Coordinates of C-alpha atoms in Angstrom, one line a residue:
M1 CA 105.2 105.0 69.0
I2 CA 107.7 107.8 69.3
Y3 CA 105.0 110.4 68.5
S4 CA 102.8 108.9 71.2
M5 CA 105.6 109.1 73.8
I6 CA 106.2 112.8 72.8
E7 CA 102.4 113.4 73.1
L8 CA 102.4 111.8 76.5
A9 CA 105.3 113.9 77.7
V10 CA 103.9 117.1 76.4
G11 CA 100.6 116.2 78.0
F12 CA 102.2 115.7 81.4
V13 CA 104.0 119.1 81.1
L14 CA 100.7 120.9 80.3
L15 CA 98.9 119.1 83.1
I16 CA 101.5 119.9 85.7
K17 CA 102.1 123.5 84.7
G18 CA 98.4 124.1 84.1
A19 CA 97.6 122.7 87.6
D20 CA 100.4 124.8 89.1
F21 CA 99.0 128.0 87.6
F22 CA 95.4 127.1 88.6
V23 CA 96.4 126.4 92.2
E24 CA 98.5 129.5 92.5
G25 CA 95.6 131.7 91.2
S26 CA 92.9 129.9 93.2
S27 CA 94.9 129.9 96.4
S28 CA 95.6 133.7 96.1
V29 CA 91.8 134.2 95.8
A30 CA 91.2 132.0 98.8
K31 CA 93.8 133.9 100.9
R32 CA 92.0 137.2 100.1
L33 CA 88.9 135.6 101.8
K34 CA 91.1 134.6 104.8
V35 CA 90.4 130.9 104.6
P36 CA 92.6 128.6 106.7
S37 CA 95.3 126.4 105.1
M38 CA 93.5 123.1 105.9
I39 CA 90.3 124.3 104.2
I40 CA 92.3 125.6 101.2
G41 CA 94.1 122.3 101.0
L42 CA 90.8 120.3 101.2
T43 CA 89.1 122.4 98.5
I44 CA 90.9 124.9 96.3
V45 CA 94.3 123.2 96.2
A46 CA 92.8 119.7 96.1
M47 CA 90.5 120.6 93.2
G48 CA 93.3 122.2 91.3
T49 CA 95.7 119.3 91.7
S50 CA 92.9 116.9 90.8
L51 CA 92.2 118.6 87.5
P52 CA 94.8 116.4 85.6
E53 CA 93.0 113.3 86.8
C54 CA 89.7 114.9 85.9
A55 CA 90.8 115.8 82.5
V56 CA 92.2 112.4 81.7
S57 CA 89.3 110.4 83.2
V58 CA 86.6 112.5 81.6
T59 CA 88.4 112.5 78.2
A60 CA 88.8 108.7 78.5
S61 CA 85.1 108.3 79.3
M62 CA 84.0 110.4 76.4
S63 CA 86.2 108.4 74.0
G64 CA 85.0 105.0 75.4
N65 CA 88.2 104.2 77.3
N66 CA 86.5 103.7 80.6
G67 CA 89.2 101.2 81.8
L68 CA 91.6 104.1 81.8
A69 CA 89.2 106.4 83.6
V70 CA 88.6 104.2 86.7
S71 CA 92.2 102.9 87.0
N72 CA 93.6 106.4 86.7
V73 CA 91.5 107.5 89.8
I74 CA 92.3 104.4 91.9
G75 CA 96.0 104.5 91.0
S76 CA 96.2 108.3 91.7
N77 CA 94.5 107.8 95.1
I78 CA 97.0 105.1 96.1
F79 CA 99.9 107.2 94.8
N80 CA 98.6 110.2 96.7
L81 CA 98.2 108.3 100.0
M82 CA 101.4 106.2 99.9
V83 CA 103.9 108.2 97.9
V84 CA 102.8 111.8 98.5
C85 CA 102.2 111.4 102.2
G86 CA 105.2 109.1 102.6
A87 CA 107.6 111.5 100.7
C88 CA 106.3 114.5 102.7
A89 CA 106.9 112.6 106.0
M90 CA 110.4 111.9 104.9
V91 CA 111.0 115.6 104.3
M92 CA 109.3 116.7 107.6
P93 CA 107.2 114.7 110.1
L94 CA 103.6 115.6 109.4
K95 CA 101.4 116.5 112.4
V96 CA 97.8 115.8 111.9
Q97 CA 94.9 117.5 113.7
M98 CA 92.5 115.5 115.7
D99 CA 89.6 117.0 113.6
T100 CA 91.2 115.7 110.5
L101 CA 91.6 112.2 111.9
K102 CA 88.0 112.1 113.1
K103 CA 86.3 113.8 110.0
E104 CA 88.1 114.1 106.7
Y105 CA 90.3 111.0 107.0
P106 CA 87.3 108.7 107.7
F107 CA 85.2 110.4 105.0
S108 CA 87.9 109.7 102.4
M109 CA 87.8 106.0 103.4
I110 CA 84.0 106.0 103.3
C111 CA 84.2 107.3 99.7
A112 CA 86.4 104.2 98.8
V113 CA 83.9 101.9 100.5
V114 CA 81.0 103.5 98.5
L115 CA 83.0 103.0 95.3
L116 CA 83.7 99.4 96.1
F117 CA 80.0 98.8 96.8
F118 CA 78.8 100.4 93.6
G119 CA 81.5 98.6 91.5
Y120 CA 81.0 95.2 93.1
L121 CA 77.2 95.3 93.0
G122 CA 76.8 95.3 89.2
M123 CA 80.5 95.3 88.2
K124 CA 80.0 98.8 86.8
I125 CA 79.3 102.4 87.9
G126 CA 76.1 103.4 86.0
R127 CA 74.7 106.9 85.5
R128 CA 72.5 106.6 88.6
D129 CA 75.5 105.6 90.7
G130 CA 77.4 108.6 89.2
A131 CA 74.6 110.9 90.1
V132 CA 74.7 109.6 93.7
L133 CA 78.5 110.3 93.8
L134 CA 77.9 113.8 92.6
L135 CA 75.2 114.4 95.2
I136 CA 77.6 113.2 98.0
F137 CA 80.2 115.5 96.5
T138 CA 77.8 118.5 96.6
A139 CA 77.1 117.8 100.3
Y140 CA 80.9 117.6 100.9
L141 CA 81.4 121.0 99.3
L142 CA 78.6 122.5 101.4
W143 CA 80.2 121.0 104.5
M144 CA 83.6 122.6 103.5
V145 CA 82.0 126.0 102.7
R146 CA 80.3 125.9 106.1
S147 CA 83.6 125.0 107.8
A148 CA 85.4 127.8 105.9
M149 CA 82.8 130.4 107.0
K150 CA 83.1 129.3 110.6
A151 CA 86.9 129.4 110.5
R152 CA 86.9 132.8 108.7
A153 CA 84.6 134.2 111.4
G154 CA 87.0 132.9 114.1
R155 CA 90.0 134.5 112.4
A156 CA 88.3 137.8 111.6
E157 CA 90.5 139.7 114.1
E158 CA 93.8 138.0 113.1
E159 CA 96.3 139.7 110.9
E160 CA 98.3 137.5 108.5
E161 CA 101.1 138.3 106.2
Y162 CA 101.1 136.7 102.8
E163 CA 101.5 137.8 99.2
V164 CA 98.3 138.0 97.2
M165 CA 98.3 138.4 93.5
P166 CA 96.2 141.1 91.8
V167 CA 92.7 140.0 90.8
A168 CA 93.4 140.2 87.0
K169 CA 96.6 138.1 87.4
C170 CA 94.6 135.5 89.5
L171 CA 92.0 135.2 86.7
L172 CA 94.7 134.9 84.1
F173 CA 96.4 132.1 86.0
I174 CA 93.1 130.3 86.6
V175 CA 91.9 130.5 83.0
G176 CA 95.4 129.7 81.5
G177 CA 95.8 126.8 83.9
A178 CA 92.4 125.3 83.0
V179 CA 93.3 125.5 79.3
G180 CA 96.6 123.8 79.8
I181 CA 94.9 121.1 81.9
K182 CA 92.3 120.5 79.2
F183 CA 94.7 120.0 76.4
G184 CA 97.2 118.1 78.6
G185 CA 94.4 115.6 79.5
D186 CA 93.7 115.1 75.8
F187 CA 97.4 114.4 75.0
V188 CA 97.9 112.1 77.9
T189 CA 94.8 110.0 77.1
N190 CA 95.7 109.7 73.4
G191 CA 99.3 108.9 74.1
A192 CA 98.7 106.4 76.9
T193 CA 96.0 104.5 74.9
T194 CA 98.3 104.3 71.8
I195 CA 101.3 103.1 73.9
A196 CA 99.2 100.5 75.7
G197 CA 97.9 99.1 72.5
Y198 CA 101.3 99.0 70.9
L199 CA 102.9 97.2 73.9
G200 CA 99.9 94.9 74.4
L201 CA 99.3 96.3 77.9
S202 CA 95.9 96.7 79.4
Q203 CA 94.4 100.1 79.9
N204 CA 94.0 99.2 83.6
L205 CA 97.8 98.7 84.0
I206 CA 98.7 101.8 82.1
G207 CA 96.1 103.8 84.2
L208 CA 97.4 102.4 87.5
T209 CA 101.1 103.2 86.7
I210 CA 102.1 105.7 84.1
V211 CA 99.0 107.8 83.9
A212 CA 98.3 107.7 87.6
M213 CA 101.8 108.8 88.5
G214 CA 101.9 111.5 85.9
T215 CA 98.5 113.0 86.8
S216 CA 99.5 112.8 90.5
L217 CA 102.7 114.9 90.1
P218 CA 100.9 118.1 91.0
E219 CA 99.8 116.6 94.3
L220 CA 103.3 115.4 95.0
V221 CA 105.0 118.7 94.1
T222 CA 102.3 120.8 96.0
S223 CA 102.4 118.8 99.1
L224 CA 106.2 118.6 99.2
V225 CA 106.5 122.3 98.9
A226 CA 103.8 122.8 101.6
A227 CA 105.7 120.4 103.9
R228 CA 109.0 122.2 103.4
K229 CA 107.3 125.5 104.2
D230 CA 105.9 123.8 107.4
E231 CA 102.3 124.1 105.9
V232 CA 101.6 120.6 107.0
D233 CA 97.8 121.2 107.2
M234 CA 97.8 122.1 103.5
A235 CA 99.9 119.1 102.6
I236 CA 97.6 116.6 104.4
G237 CA 94.5 118.5 103.2
N238 CA 95.7 118.4 99.6
V239 CA 96.0 114.6 99.7
L240 CA 92.7 113.9 101.5
G241 CA 90.8 116.4 99.4
S242 CA 92.3 115.2 96.1
N243 CA 91.3 111.6 97.0
I244 CA 87.7 112.6 97.8
F245 CA 87.5 114.7 94.7
N246 CA 88.8 111.9 92.5
I247 CA 86.2 109.4 93.6
L248 CA 83.1 111.6 94.0
L249 CA 83.6 114.3 91.3
I250 CA 85.7 112.7 88.7
L251 CA 84.2 109.2 88.6
G252 CA 80.8 110.8 89.2
I253 CA 81.1 113.0 86.0
A254 CA 82.8 110.2 84.0
S255 CA 80.1 107.6 84.8
V256 CA 77.2 110.1 84.1
I257 CA 78.8 110.7 80.6
S258 CA 79.3 106.9 80.0
P259 CA 78.7 104.0 82.5
I260 CA 82.1 102.6 83.6
E261 CA 82.5 98.8 83.4
F262 CA 84.5 97.2 86.2
V263 CA 86.7 94.1 86.1
M264 CA 87.8 92.1 89.1
E265 CA 91.2 93.8 89.1
N266 CA 89.4 97.1 89.8
I267 CA 87.7 95.6 92.9
I268 CA 91.1 94.2 94.1
D269 CA 92.7 97.6 93.6
I270 CA 90.0 99.4 95.5
A271 CA 90.4 96.9 98.4
C272 CA 94.1 97.7 98.3
L273 CA 93.3 101.4 98.5
M274 CA 91.1 100.8 101.5
A275 CA 93.8 98.7 103.3
M276 CA 96.4 101.4 102.6
S277 CA 94.1 104.1 103.8
F278 CA 93.6 102.2 107.1
L279 CA 97.4 101.8 107.4
A280 CA 98.0 105.5 107.0
W281 CA 95.2 106.4 109.3
R282 CA 96.5 103.9 111.9
F283 CA 100.0 105.5 111.7
T284 CA 98.7 109.0 112.2
W285 CA 96.3 108.0 115.0
T286 CA 99.0 106.7 117.3
D287 CA 100.8 110.0 118.0
R288 CA 98.9 112.4 115.7
R289 CA 101.6 112.5 113.1
L290 CA 103.5 110.7 110.4
D291 CA 107.2 110.3 111.1
R292 CA 110.0 109.4 108.8
R293 CA 110.0 105.7 109.6
E294 CA 106.3 105.5 108.8
G295 CA 106.8 107.5 105.7
L296 CA 109.5 105.0 104.6
I297 CA 107.1 102.1 105.3
M298 CA 104.5 103.7 103.1
L299 CA 106.9 104.2 100.2
V300 CA 108.0 100.5 100.5
T301 CA 104.3 99.4 100.6
Y302 CA 103.7 101.3 97.3
A303 CA 106.8 99.7 95.7
V304 CA 105.5 96.3 96.6
Y305 CA 102.0 97.1 95.2
M306 CA 103.7 98.3 91.9
V307 CA 105.5 94.9 91.7
Y308 CA 102.2 93.1 92.3
I309 CA 100.2 94.9 89.6
C310 CA 102.9 94.5 87.0
I311 CA 103.2 90.7 87.5
R312 CA 99.6 89.7 88.1

């Protein structure tokens, strides 16, 4: 038990630091290409901060612990939406662009609807469903690349001041971060599975709580830092992009490796995710921002959800 707790803690450290290095290296590369903060948040940063979830879910799928794979993604998305956005709004009210409210936000909710449809239809996500998720993800990436190219063309004459790492250092950070994330994912999966078995807890509960919170720490730290630096576009983009990546890419890969069986609790949790997504979207739609009061409501909503999943 003690060994498993140490393994879990070491795994989280590797995941967080690995994601931190990966994001820093990748963001520096993106800045060299003069890509806007929102696009960086929706793609490079979102992918980097989602790597812990990817490592845990894919590792769990390969080892047959699919309950941990799907609950980790759902729990991480709820944590990202309620805690990361809520905490950022408490630090500094987050202004949200109209394009984000009309495009990226609804698309993230559509991804949750697609996941609910696939899961409820046959109470599992099969390999064919996973392939469809990956195809949608590919289309999303192409959309983001096209948006980045248009934004870059529009900013071609602008001069920005920012620190960019040398190419060699960028590559070192990216590769080193990926290695840390890989081994961190292994440690977290093994430690969480062992602890769940020892305490008699379900993989679904462990995935929704300990693992989801642990693998979402990069999103929380990254978005809080971005909010404090008044990079609100990157903070919001990181959350929305991570949630899209988690459903389309991570569950797509995991289900192609091994079909993911659903239980009714998964369906209920996805429905909760959809309800919370609508709540956050409604808050931001009113005056195009999340203020401190709304951030507090989101944090309280998450606390109530935590109580619910622990006692059900």
